[in-house]
Amino acid sequence: MQTIRGFRDILPENIALWQKVEKEATRLFDAFGFKEIRIPVLEKTQLFSRSIGEATDIVEKEMYTFADRKGDKLTLRPEATASIVRSYIQHKMYATDPIRKFFMMGPMFRRERPQKGRYRQFYQIDAEVFGVESAYIDSQLIFILTELFKRLGLTGLSAHVNSLGCPDCRPSFQRALLDFIASKKDRLCDNCLRRIDKNPLRILDCKVTSCKDVLQDAPATLDHLCNHCEDHFATVKTTLETQGVDFIVDKSLVRGLDYYTRTAWEIQTTTLGAQSAVAGGGRYDGLVKELGGPQTPGIGFAIGFDRLVEVMEQLDKAPQATALDLFLICLGDMATEKGYHWSCALNQNGIRTEMDFRGKSMKALMKRANKLNAHYVLIAGEDELIQNAIILRDMNTKEQVSLPVETLVPELIKIFKK
Ligand code: AMP
């Protein structure tokens, strides 16, 4: 049996970086007042089609959707924002405090063509803020991302920032885009042609090279912003500049989901080839209302966890694997029984202790202690028990001490807690 295409195991020998990122991200979110939320992996399909948009790549061709036994249409979540918005509305969080900051980490599912940095089950670290319209929050989210990446020792990243405008400025942009496209229809792919009527903005994220060429000179949302959106974007930019966050204004950045308004951004890397986006985010001031809640501004980002780890691997940022503190070499039934209780007591006290129950020889067990990279070994055979002198050997210095059975565990705790 093998994993499904695009799905993969993350094995214990590769987990250190994942845990390092989780720890650092949790610490940072906590300092910035974000609370963890855990949302289901499975939701009603409608939640995603209504929020992400019917005419997007995700909804049209990438979702894992199926009917359950009762015929309800369900989908494995392709992203987290829609579910978090659903939760905010379902639990009427806006009624007690409309301003909420959430984060979550977990798997997402998209049936894309698998390649390095692109999987069908991938992981995201997600942050969302509800109830704040101020542009300072836009800058702060981008700042948090750059701060996290800095703490993880990442280099070679650039923040691309754009404004997608709001429902007030969108019609003027849409008209300009349709005018531009009108004379170029014969050079667009079928998918783009279909989207002209359904959702013209989505033409801008077509991945087909010939379409990309045609759209190079397409009008940009940035040239059609209303005054409010202009001011908002200006504050985002000056705030980032003042904070020393490097960014590039990227007129062509549109993001592949319909719900974005105003600020949208992506953090890109030069080290991952085609899959260059390590994180993406944006404002979605209409989404809470669209999904049945009160008018509430929202904004958030998602980090591609798999890609982040891949960049860190390339930069060799893996922490050292934690070695074993103590390996127990217990020879004979009596020593094995005592050893079992000692090891549990030591484990309970947070000391990384292991023993082997296969009745192997001293030589074989020494070999195993070396393989597990044990700092110390404890040697307890029949003789040591009779003489009440259990041997503790430092595998690095080769120094040995002997310890009495009755006080063995507290003595060891003292040594390891030093
Ligand atoms: P999105 O939700 O599409 O804005 O994606 C946010 C981030 O998730 C991207 O910048 C990627 O780093 C990551 N991501 C999206 N799709 C995949 C995928 N299929 N495999 C791995 N990472 C992904």
GROMACS .gro file of C-alpha atoms and ligand atoms in nm:
model
  441
    1MET     CA    1   0.000   0.000   0.000
    2GLN     CA    2   0.127   0.347  -0.086
    3THR     CA    3   0.011   0.699  -0.009
    4ILE     CA    4  -0.229   0.860  -0.259
    5ARG     CA    5  -0.063   1.080  -0.524
    6GLY     CA    6   0.004   1.426  -0.384
    7PHE     CA    7  -0.028   1.301  -0.024
    8ARG     CA    8   0.280   1.224   0.184
    9ASP     CA    9   0.404   1.117   0.523
   10ILE     CA   10   0.610   1.357   0.726
   11LEU     CA   11   0.846   1.123   0.904
   12PRO     CA   12   0.989   1.164   1.256
   13GLU     CA   13   1.338   1.236   1.119
   14ASN     CA   14   1.197   1.539   0.934
   15ILE     CA   15   0.969   1.672   1.207
   16ALA     CA   16   1.216   1.894   1.396
   17LEU     CA   17   1.170   2.190   1.160
   18TRP     CA   18   0.791   2.160   1.167
   19GLN     CA   19   0.796   2.172   1.545
   20LYS     CA   20   1.040   2.463   1.548
   21VAL     CA   21   0.808   2.663   1.320
   22GLU     CA   22   0.500   2.570   1.526
   23LYS     CA   23   0.669   2.684   1.845
   24GLU     CA   24   0.797   3.011   1.701
   25ALA     CA   25   0.464   3.092   1.531
   26THR     CA   26   0.263   3.017   1.845
   27ARG     CA   27   0.490   3.241   2.052
   28LEU     CA   28   0.458   3.524   1.803
   29PHE     CA   29   0.079   3.493   1.768
   30ASP     CA   30   0.043   3.490   2.143
   31ALA     CA   31   0.244   3.812   2.177
   32PHE     CA   32   0.026   3.981   1.913
   33GLY     CA   33  -0.298   3.872   2.085
   34PHE     CA   34  -0.408   3.594   1.849
   35LYS     CA   35  -0.606   3.302   1.995
   36GLU     CA   36  -0.590   2.952   1.854
   37ILE     CA   37  -0.902   2.815   1.686
   38ARG     CA   38  -0.951   2.458   1.560
   39ILE     CA   39  -1.199   2.408   1.281
   40PRO     CA   40  -1.324   2.091   1.111
   41VAL     CA   41  -1.151   1.943   0.811
   42LEU     CA   42  -1.486   1.876   0.644
   43GLU     CA   43  -1.749   2.143   0.569
   44LYS     CA   44  -2.051   2.185   0.346
   45THR     CA   45  -1.935   2.243  -0.012
   46GLN     CA   46  -2.149   2.554  -0.032
   47LEU     CA   47  -1.931   2.730   0.225
   48PHE     CA   48  -1.633   2.722  -0.010
   49SER     CA   49  -1.813   2.779  -0.338
   50ARG     CA   50  -1.984   3.087  -0.198
   51SER     CA   51  -1.676   3.239  -0.036
   52ILE     CA   52  -1.385   3.143  -0.261
   53GLY     CA   53  -1.604   3.195  -0.569
   54GLU     CA   54  -1.766   2.960  -0.824
   55ALA     CA   55  -1.538   3.066  -1.109
   56THR     CA   56  -1.206   3.011  -0.932
   57ASP     CA   57  -0.953   2.732  -0.998
   58ILE     CA   58  -1.001   2.598  -0.646
   59VAL     CA   59  -1.380   2.562  -0.671
   60GLU     CA   60  -1.393   2.464  -1.038
   61LYS     CA   61  -1.136   2.190  -1.033
   62GLU     CA   62  -0.938   2.144  -0.714
   63MET     CA   63  -1.177   2.061  -0.432
   64TYR     CA   64  -1.221   1.713  -0.288
   65THR     CA   65  -1.599   1.704  -0.288
   66PHE     CA   66  -1.824   1.406  -0.231
   67ALA     CA   67  -2.176   1.323  -0.124
   68ASP     CA   68  -2.201   1.154   0.216
   69ARG     CA   69  -2.441   0.868   0.280
   70LYS     CA   70  -2.735   1.105   0.312
   71GLY     CA   71  -2.645   1.283  -0.009
   72ASP     CA   72  -2.513   1.601   0.156
   73LYS     CA   73  -2.239   1.761  -0.052
   74LEU     CA   74  -1.924   1.790   0.156
   75THR     CA   75  -1.575   1.919   0.085
   76LEU     CA   76  -1.236   1.869   0.247
   77ARG     CA   77  -1.130   2.224   0.333
   78PRO     CA   78  -0.907   2.379   0.064
   79GLU     CA   79  -0.827   2.677   0.292
   80ALA     CA   80  -0.913   2.803   0.638
   81THR     CA   81  -1.060   3.152   0.604
   82ALA     CA   82  -1.410   3.043   0.500
   83SER     CA   83  -1.437   2.802   0.796
   84ILE     CA   84  -1.313   3.060   1.044
   85VAL     CA   85  -1.564   3.312   0.911
   86ARG     CA   86  -1.836   3.046   0.941
   87SER     CA   87  -1.733   2.982   1.300
   88TYR     CA   88  -1.729   3.356   1.384
   89ILE     CA   89  -2.084   3.385   1.255
   90GLN     CA   90  -2.215   3.051   1.387
   91HIS     CA   91  -2.105   3.129   1.744
   92LYS     CA   92  -2.215   3.495   1.714
   93MET     CA   93  -1.872   3.602   1.828
   94TYR     CA   94  -1.941   3.951   1.692
   95ALA     CA   95  -2.212   3.998   1.958
   96THR     CA   96  -1.974   3.979   2.256
   97ASP     CA   97  -1.666   4.128   2.090
   98PRO     CA   98  -1.654   4.195   1.718
   99ILE     CA   99  -1.277   4.234   1.726
  100ARG     CA  100  -1.125   3.888   1.715
  101LYS     CA  101  -0.785   3.757   1.616
  102PHE     CA  102  -0.743   3.388   1.539
  103PHE     CA  103  -0.473   3.154   1.427
  104MET     CA  104  -0.477   2.789   1.327
  105MET     CA  105  -0.242   2.531   1.180
  106GLY     CA  106  -0.349   2.225   0.990
  107PRO     CA  107  -0.394   2.035   0.665
  108MET     CA  108  -0.570   2.170   0.355
  109PHE     CA  109  -0.670   1.972   0.048
  110ARG     CA  110  -0.653   2.078  -0.317
  111ARG     CA  111  -0.643   1.845  -0.615
  112GLU     CA  112  -0.363   2.028  -0.796
  113ARG     CA  113  -0.095   1.872  -1.014
  114PRO     CA  114   0.161   1.753  -0.760
  115GLN     CA  115   0.521   1.872  -0.785
  116LYS     CA  116   0.789   1.994  -0.548
  117GLY     CA  117   0.627   2.248  -0.315
  118ARG     CA  118   0.279   2.153  -0.433
  119TYR     CA  119   0.084   1.875  -0.269
  120ARG     CA  120  -0.275   1.764  -0.258
  121GLN     CA  121  -0.266   1.757   0.118
  122PHE     CA  122  -0.057   2.046   0.239
  123TYR     CA  123  -0.038   2.241   0.562
  124GLN     CA  124  -0.107   2.602   0.635
  125ILE     CA  125  -0.047   2.835   0.925
  126ASP     CA  126  -0.336   3.072   0.913
  127ALA     CA  127  -0.416   3.402   1.086
  128GLU     CA  128  -0.737   3.607   1.064
  129VAL     CA  129  -0.848   3.937   1.215
  130PHE     CA  130  -1.212   4.043   1.229
  131GLY     CA  131  -1.363   4.381   1.304
  132VAL     CA  132  -1.071   4.612   1.223
  133GLU     CA  133  -1.091   4.833   0.918
  134SER     CA  134  -0.773   5.030   0.988
  135ALA     CA  135  -0.483   4.992   0.746
  136TYR     CA  136  -0.252   4.946   1.044
  137ILE     CA  137  -0.378   4.589   1.074
  138ASP     CA  138  -0.286   4.521   0.710
  139SER     CA  139   0.067   4.640   0.780
  140GLN     CA  140   0.080   4.454   1.108
  141LEU     CA  141  -0.007   4.120   0.945
  142ILE     CA  142   0.267   4.167   0.686
  143PHE     CA  143   0.501   4.271   0.968
  144ILE     CA  144   0.415   3.954   1.166
  145LEU     CA  145   0.498   3.740   0.862
  146THR     CA  146   0.833   3.907   0.805
  147GLU     CA  147   0.911   3.889   1.178
  148LEU     CA  148   0.833   3.516   1.186
  149PHE     CA  149   1.050   3.450   0.882
  150LYS     CA  150   1.330   3.657   1.035
  151ARG     CA  151   1.313   3.458   1.359
  152LEU     CA  152   1.333   3.136   1.158
  153GLY     CA  153   1.648   3.266   0.992
  154LEU     CA  154   1.502   3.290   0.642
  155THR     CA  155   1.660   3.505   0.378
  156GLY     CA  156   1.587   3.568   0.010
  157LEU     CA  157   1.218   3.651   0.066
  158SER     CA  158   1.029   3.948  -0.077
  159ALA     CA  159   0.688   4.085   0.011
  160HIS     CA  160   0.472   4.170  -0.294
  161VAL     CA  161   0.187   4.403  -0.209
  162ASN     CA  162  -0.110   4.525  -0.410
  163SER     CA  163  -0.454   4.677  -0.361
  164LEU     CA  164  -0.752   4.511  -0.528
  165GLY     CA  165  -0.992   4.795  -0.450
  166CYS     CA  166  -1.342   4.763  -0.310
  167PRO     CA  167  -1.693   4.721  -0.456
  168ASP     CA  168  -1.695   5.099  -0.519
  169CYS     CA  169  -1.393   5.100  -0.747
  170ARG     CA  170  -1.432   4.753  -0.896
  171PRO     CA  171  -1.689   4.843  -1.168
  172SER     CA  172  -1.456   5.101  -1.327
  173PHE     CA  173  -1.169   4.852  -1.322
  174GLN     CA  174  -1.388   4.575  -1.460
  175ARG     CA  175  -1.497   4.797  -1.750
  176ALA     CA  176  -1.135   4.880  -1.832
  177LEU     CA  177  -1.042   4.513  -1.817
  178LEU     CA  178  -1.329   4.407  -2.042
  179ASP     CA  179  -1.239   4.681  -2.293
  180PHE     CA  180  -0.880   4.560  -2.293
  181ILE     CA  181  -0.980   4.199  -2.342
  182ALA     CA  182  -1.238   4.270  -2.614
  183SER     CA  183  -0.978   4.292  -2.891
  184LYS     CA  184  -0.773   4.000  -2.764
  185LYS     CA  185  -1.032   3.728  -2.725
  186ASP     CA  186  -0.885   3.516  -3.003
  187ARG     CA  187  -0.561   3.482  -2.805
  188LEU     CA  188  -0.719   3.371  -2.475
  189CYS     CA  189  -0.772   3.009  -2.361
  190ASP     CA  190  -1.122   2.858  -2.334
  191ASN     CA  191  -1.115   2.888  -1.959
  192CYS     CA  192  -1.052   3.265  -1.980
  193LEU     CA  193  -1.323   3.307  -2.243
  194ARG     CA  194  -1.570   3.132  -2.015
  195ARG     CA  195  -1.471   3.360  -1.728
  196ILE     CA  196  -1.526   3.683  -1.923
  197ASP     CA  197  -1.895   3.673  -1.836
  198LYS     CA  198  -1.874   3.484  -1.510
  199ASN     CA  199  -1.586   3.659  -1.335
  200PRO     CA  200  -1.344   3.865  -1.550
  201LEU     CA  201  -1.103   3.941  -1.263
  202ARG     CA  202  -1.011   3.571  -1.251
  203ILE     CA  203  -0.871   3.591  -1.605
  204LEU     CA  204  -0.580   3.772  -1.448
  205ASP     CA  205  -0.463   3.462  -1.262
  206CYS     CA  206  -0.469   3.232  -1.564
  207LYS     CA  207  -0.153   3.020  -1.564
  208VAL     CA  208  -0.149   2.953  -1.943
  209THR     CA  209   0.165   3.116  -2.089
  210SER     CA  210  -0.006   3.262  -2.397
  211CYS     CA  211  -0.276   3.421  -2.177
  212LYS     CA  212  -0.010   3.554  -1.942
  213ASP     CA  213   0.162   3.720  -2.241
  214VAL     CA  214  -0.163   3.882  -2.356
  215LEU     CA  215  -0.243   4.003  -2.006
  216GLN     CA  216   0.095   4.157  -1.938
  217ASP     CA  217  -0.033   4.503  -2.027
  218ALA     CA  218  -0.382   4.453  -1.883
  219PRO     CA  219  -0.521   4.735  -1.667
  220ALA     CA  220  -0.440   4.708  -1.297
  221THR     CA  221  -0.676   4.753  -1.002
  222LEU     CA  222  -0.418   4.993  -0.858
  223ASP     CA  223  -0.494   5.244  -1.135
  224HIS     CA  224  -0.866   5.240  -1.058
  225LEU     CA  225  -0.878   5.284  -0.681
  226CYS     CA  226  -1.135   5.512  -0.521
  227ASN     CA  227  -1.011   5.776  -0.275
  228HIS     CA  228  -1.077   5.560   0.030
  229CYS     CA  229  -0.884   5.268  -0.115
  230GLU     CA  230  -0.602   5.501  -0.221
  231ASP     CA  231  -0.571   5.639   0.135
  232HIS     CA  232  -0.589   5.292   0.282
  233PHE     CA  233  -0.312   5.163   0.058
  234ALA     CA  234  -0.099   5.473   0.121
  235THR     CA  235  -0.115   5.410   0.499
  236VAL     CA  236  -0.020   5.043   0.450
  237LYS     CA  237   0.284   5.144   0.248
  238THR     CA  238   0.408   5.423   0.476
  239THR     CA  239   0.360   5.205   0.784
  240LEU     CA  240   0.563   4.924   0.629
  241GLU     CA  241   0.833   5.171   0.524
  242THR     CA  242   0.851   5.319   0.874
  243GLN     CA  243   0.884   4.969   1.020
  244GLY     CA  244   1.162   4.885   0.780
  245VAL     CA  245   0.970   4.606   0.606
  246ASP     CA  246   1.098   4.564   0.250
  247PHE     CA  247   0.820   4.529  -0.003
  248ILE     CA  248   0.749   4.564  -0.372
  249VAL     CA  249   0.424   4.710  -0.504
  250ASP     CA  250   0.313   4.444  -0.750
  251LYS     CA  251   0.025   4.559  -0.972
  252SER     CA  252  -0.017   4.213  -1.120
  253LEU     CA  253  -0.078   4.034  -0.791
  254VAL     CA  254  -0.445   3.932  -0.786
  255ARG     CA  255  -0.462   3.614  -0.570
  256GLY     CA  256  -0.685   3.329  -0.679
  257LEU     CA  257  -0.984   3.379  -0.452
  258ASP     CA  258  -1.283   3.606  -0.504
  259TYR     CA  259  -1.333   3.742  -0.157
  260TYR     CA  260  -1.034   3.974  -0.141
  261THR     CA  261  -1.080   4.352  -0.123
  262ARG     CA  262  -0.815   4.622  -0.086
  263THR     CA  263  -0.477   4.500   0.037
  264ALA     CA  264  -0.348   4.168  -0.096
  265TRP     CA  265   0.004   4.036  -0.059
  266GLU     CA  266   0.231   3.743  -0.111
  267ILE     CA  267   0.569   3.656   0.035
  268GLN     CA  268   0.780   3.504  -0.237
  269THR     CA  269   1.107   3.316  -0.233
  270THR     CA  270   1.368   3.273  -0.499
  271THR     CA  271   1.472   2.930  -0.373
  272LEU     CA  272   1.175   2.707  -0.461
  273GLY     CA  273   1.154   2.734  -0.839
  274ALA     CA  274   0.802   2.765  -0.978
  275GLN     CA  275   0.627   2.739  -0.641
  276SER     CA  276   0.758   3.073  -0.521
  277ALA     CA  277   0.481   3.187  -0.285
  278VAL     CA  278   0.551   3.094   0.076
  279ALA     CA  279   0.260   3.294   0.217
  280GLY     CA  280  -0.032   3.494   0.091
  281GLY     CA  281  -0.296   3.711   0.244
  282GLY     CA  282  -0.543   3.985   0.200
  283ARG     CA  283  -0.838   4.183   0.322
  284TYR     CA  284  -1.194   4.054   0.278
  285ASP     CA  285  -1.426   4.323   0.406
  286GLY     CA  286  -1.738   4.174   0.246
  287LEU     CA  287  -1.702   3.808   0.338
  288VAL     CA  288  -1.860   3.796   0.685
  289LYS     CA  289  -2.173   3.965   0.548
  290GLU     CA  290  -2.169   3.749   0.235
  291LEU     CA  291  -2.180   3.439   0.454
  292GLY     CA  292  -2.471   3.565   0.662
  293GLY     CA  293  -2.309   3.770   0.942
  294PRO     CA  294  -2.321   4.143   1.011
  295GLN     CA  295  -2.101   4.377   0.802
  296THR     CA  296  -1.758   4.313   0.956
  297PRO     CA  297  -1.421   4.384   0.802
  298GLY     CA  298  -1.180   4.092   0.788
  299ILE     CA  299  -0.823   4.027   0.688
  300GLY     CA  300  -0.584   3.733   0.711
  301PHE     CA  301  -0.298   3.533   0.572
  302ALA     CA  302  -0.194   3.174   0.515
  303ILE     CA  303   0.162   3.046   0.523
  304GLY     CA  304   0.241   2.740   0.313
  305PHE     CA  305   0.393   2.529   0.589
  306ASP     CA  306   0.539   2.264   0.354
  307ARG     CA  307   0.711   2.529   0.143
  308LEU     CA  308   0.839   2.715   0.447
  309VAL     CA  309   1.000   2.394   0.573
  310GLU     CA  310   1.148   2.329   0.228
  311VAL     CA  311   1.309   2.674   0.223
  312MET     CA  312   1.446   2.614   0.573
  313GLU     CA  313   1.584   2.275   0.468
  314GLN     CA  314   1.765   2.441   0.181
  315LEU     CA  315   1.912   2.694   0.422
  316ASP     CA  316   2.000   2.410   0.658
  317LYS     CA  317   1.801   2.548   0.949
  318ALA     CA  318   1.720   2.208   1.101
  319PRO     CA  319   1.778   2.196   1.477
  320GLN     CA  320   1.988   1.908   1.613
  321ALA     CA  321   1.783   1.598   1.689
  322THR     CA  322   1.743   1.557   2.065
  323ALA     CA  323   1.964   1.281   2.194
  324LEU     CA  324   1.872   1.023   2.454
  325ASP     CA  325   1.967   1.111   2.814
  326LEU     CA  326   2.000   0.759   2.945
  327PHE     CA  327   1.996   0.402   2.818
  328LEU     CA  328   1.939   0.125   3.071
  329ILE     CA  329   2.137  -0.194   3.030
  330CYS     CA  330   1.962  -0.444   3.254
  331LEU     CA  331   2.090  -0.801   3.244
  332GLY     CA  332   1.872  -1.081   3.382
  333ASP     CA  333   1.507  -1.096   3.491
  334MET     CA  334   1.545  -0.923   3.824
  335ALA     CA  335   1.742  -0.629   3.684
  336THR     CA  336   1.498  -0.600   3.393
  337GLU     CA  337   1.201  -0.576   3.628
  338LYS     CA  338   1.371  -0.311   3.842
  339GLY     CA  339   1.494  -0.131   3.531
  340TYR     CA  340   1.141  -0.111   3.392
  341HIS     CA  341   1.022   0.074   3.705
  342TRP     CA  342   1.329   0.301   3.713
  343SER     CA  343   1.284   0.398   3.348
  344CYS     CA  344   0.915   0.484   3.393
  345ALA     CA  345   0.996   0.697   3.698
  346LEU     CA  346   1.269   0.877   3.503
  347ASN     CA  347   1.039   0.930   3.202
  348GLN     CA  348   0.778   1.074   3.439
  349ASN     CA  349   1.039   1.326   3.546
  350GLY     CA  350   1.109   1.434   3.192
  351ILE     CA  351   1.435   1.243   3.150
  352ARG     CA  352   1.470   1.079   2.806
  353THR     CA  353   1.524   0.720   2.910
  354GLU     CA  354   1.500   0.399   2.708
  355MET     CA  355   1.561   0.033   2.770
  356ASP     CA  356   1.554  -0.281   2.562
  357PHE     CA  357   1.340  -0.577   2.666
  358ARG     CA  358   1.472  -0.837   2.426
  359GLY     CA  359   1.718  -0.999   2.669
  360LYS     CA  360   2.021  -0.908   2.456
  361SER     CA  361   2.384  -0.933   2.563
  362MET     CA  362   2.587  -0.653   2.722
  363LYS     CA  363   2.773  -0.601   2.395
  364ALA     CA  364   2.456  -0.576   2.187
  365LEU     CA  365   2.298  -0.333   2.434
  366MET     CA  366   2.608  -0.111   2.436
  367LYS     CA  367   2.585  -0.100   2.059
  368ARG     CA  368   2.221   0.002   2.083
  369ALA     CA  369   2.304   0.276   2.336
  370ASN     CA  370   2.554   0.413   2.087
  371LYS     CA  371   2.307   0.392   1.802
  372LEU     CA  372   2.051   0.589   2.006
  373ASN     CA  373   2.324   0.842   2.085
  374ALA     CA  374   2.269   0.804   2.461
  375HIS     CA  375   2.453   1.049   2.681
  376TYR     CA  376   2.469   0.802   2.973
  377VAL     CA  377   2.418   0.429   3.018
  378LEU     CA  378   2.316   0.261   3.339
  379ILE     CA  379   2.454  -0.089   3.387
  380ALA     CA  380   2.261  -0.323   3.616
  381GLY     CA  381   2.345  -0.694   3.612
  382GLU     CA  382   2.308  -0.951   3.889
  383ASP     CA  383   2.648  -0.856   4.039
  384GLU     CA  384   2.563  -0.487   4.054
  385LEU     CA  385   2.235  -0.568   4.232
  386ILE     CA  386   2.406  -0.796   4.486
  387GLN     CA  387   2.674  -0.537   4.554
  388ASN     CA  388   2.413  -0.261   4.559
  389ALA     CA  389   2.627  -0.056   4.319
  390ILE     CA  390   2.460   0.027   3.989
  391ILE     CA  391   2.699   0.176   3.737
  392LEU     CA  392   2.631   0.505   3.561
  393ARG     CA  393   2.865   0.565   3.271
  394ASP     CA  394   2.908   0.891   3.081
  395MET     CA  395   2.942   0.783   2.720
  396ASN     CA  396   3.137   1.095   2.624
  397THR     CA  397   3.394   1.113   2.904
  398LYS     CA  398   3.382   0.735   2.985
  399GLU     CA  399   3.370   0.832   3.356
  400GLN     CA  400   3.175   0.596   3.584
  401VAL     CA  401   3.009   0.632   3.923
  402SER     CA  402   2.817   0.372   4.120
  403LEU     CA  403   2.482   0.441   4.281
  404PRO     CA  404   2.286   0.245   4.546
  405VAL     CA  405   1.954   0.088   4.441
  406GLU     CA  406   1.734   0.256   4.706
  407THR     CA  407   1.824   0.611   4.608
  408LEU     CA  408   1.895   0.542   4.240
  409VAL     CA  409   1.600   0.729   4.089
  410PRO     CA  410   1.630   1.048   4.300
  411GLU     CA  411   2.007   1.051   4.246
  412LEU     CA  412   1.962   1.024   3.870
  413ILE     CA  413   1.697   1.297   3.869
  414LYS     CA  414   1.944   1.520   4.055
  415ILE     CA  415   2.216   1.449   3.798
  416PHE     CA  416   1.994   1.511   3.495
  417LYS     CA  417   1.816   1.817   3.630
  418LYS     CA  418   2.150   1.990   3.699
  419AMP     P1  419  -0.362   3.040  -0.081
  419AMP     O1  420  -0.459   2.986   0.021
  419AMP     O2  421  -0.384   2.984  -0.217
  419AMP     O3  422  -0.348   3.186  -0.074
  419AMP     O4  423  -0.221   2.980  -0.038
  419AMP     C1  424  -0.145   3.029   0.069
  419AMP     C2  425  -0.013   2.957   0.070
  419AMP     O5  426  -0.034   2.817   0.087
  419AMP     C3  427   0.063   2.968  -0.061
  419AMP     O6  428   0.140   3.083  -0.063
  419AMP     C4  429   0.148   2.843  -0.058
  419AMP     O7  430   0.267   2.866   0.014
  419AMP     C5  431   0.064   2.743   0.016
  419AMP     N1  432  -0.002   2.650  -0.078
  419AMP     C6  433  -0.112   2.669  -0.154
  419AMP     N2  434  -0.142   2.560  -0.226
  419AMP     C7  435  -0.048   2.466  -0.195
  419AMP     C8  436  -0.023   2.332  -0.236
  419AMP     N3  437  -0.102   2.269  -0.321
  419AMP     N4  438   0.086   2.268  -0.185
  419AMP     C9  439   0.167   2.331  -0.095
  419AMP     N5  440   0.148   2.456  -0.053
  419AMP    C10  441   0.042   2.524  -0.101
   0.00000   0.00000   0.00000
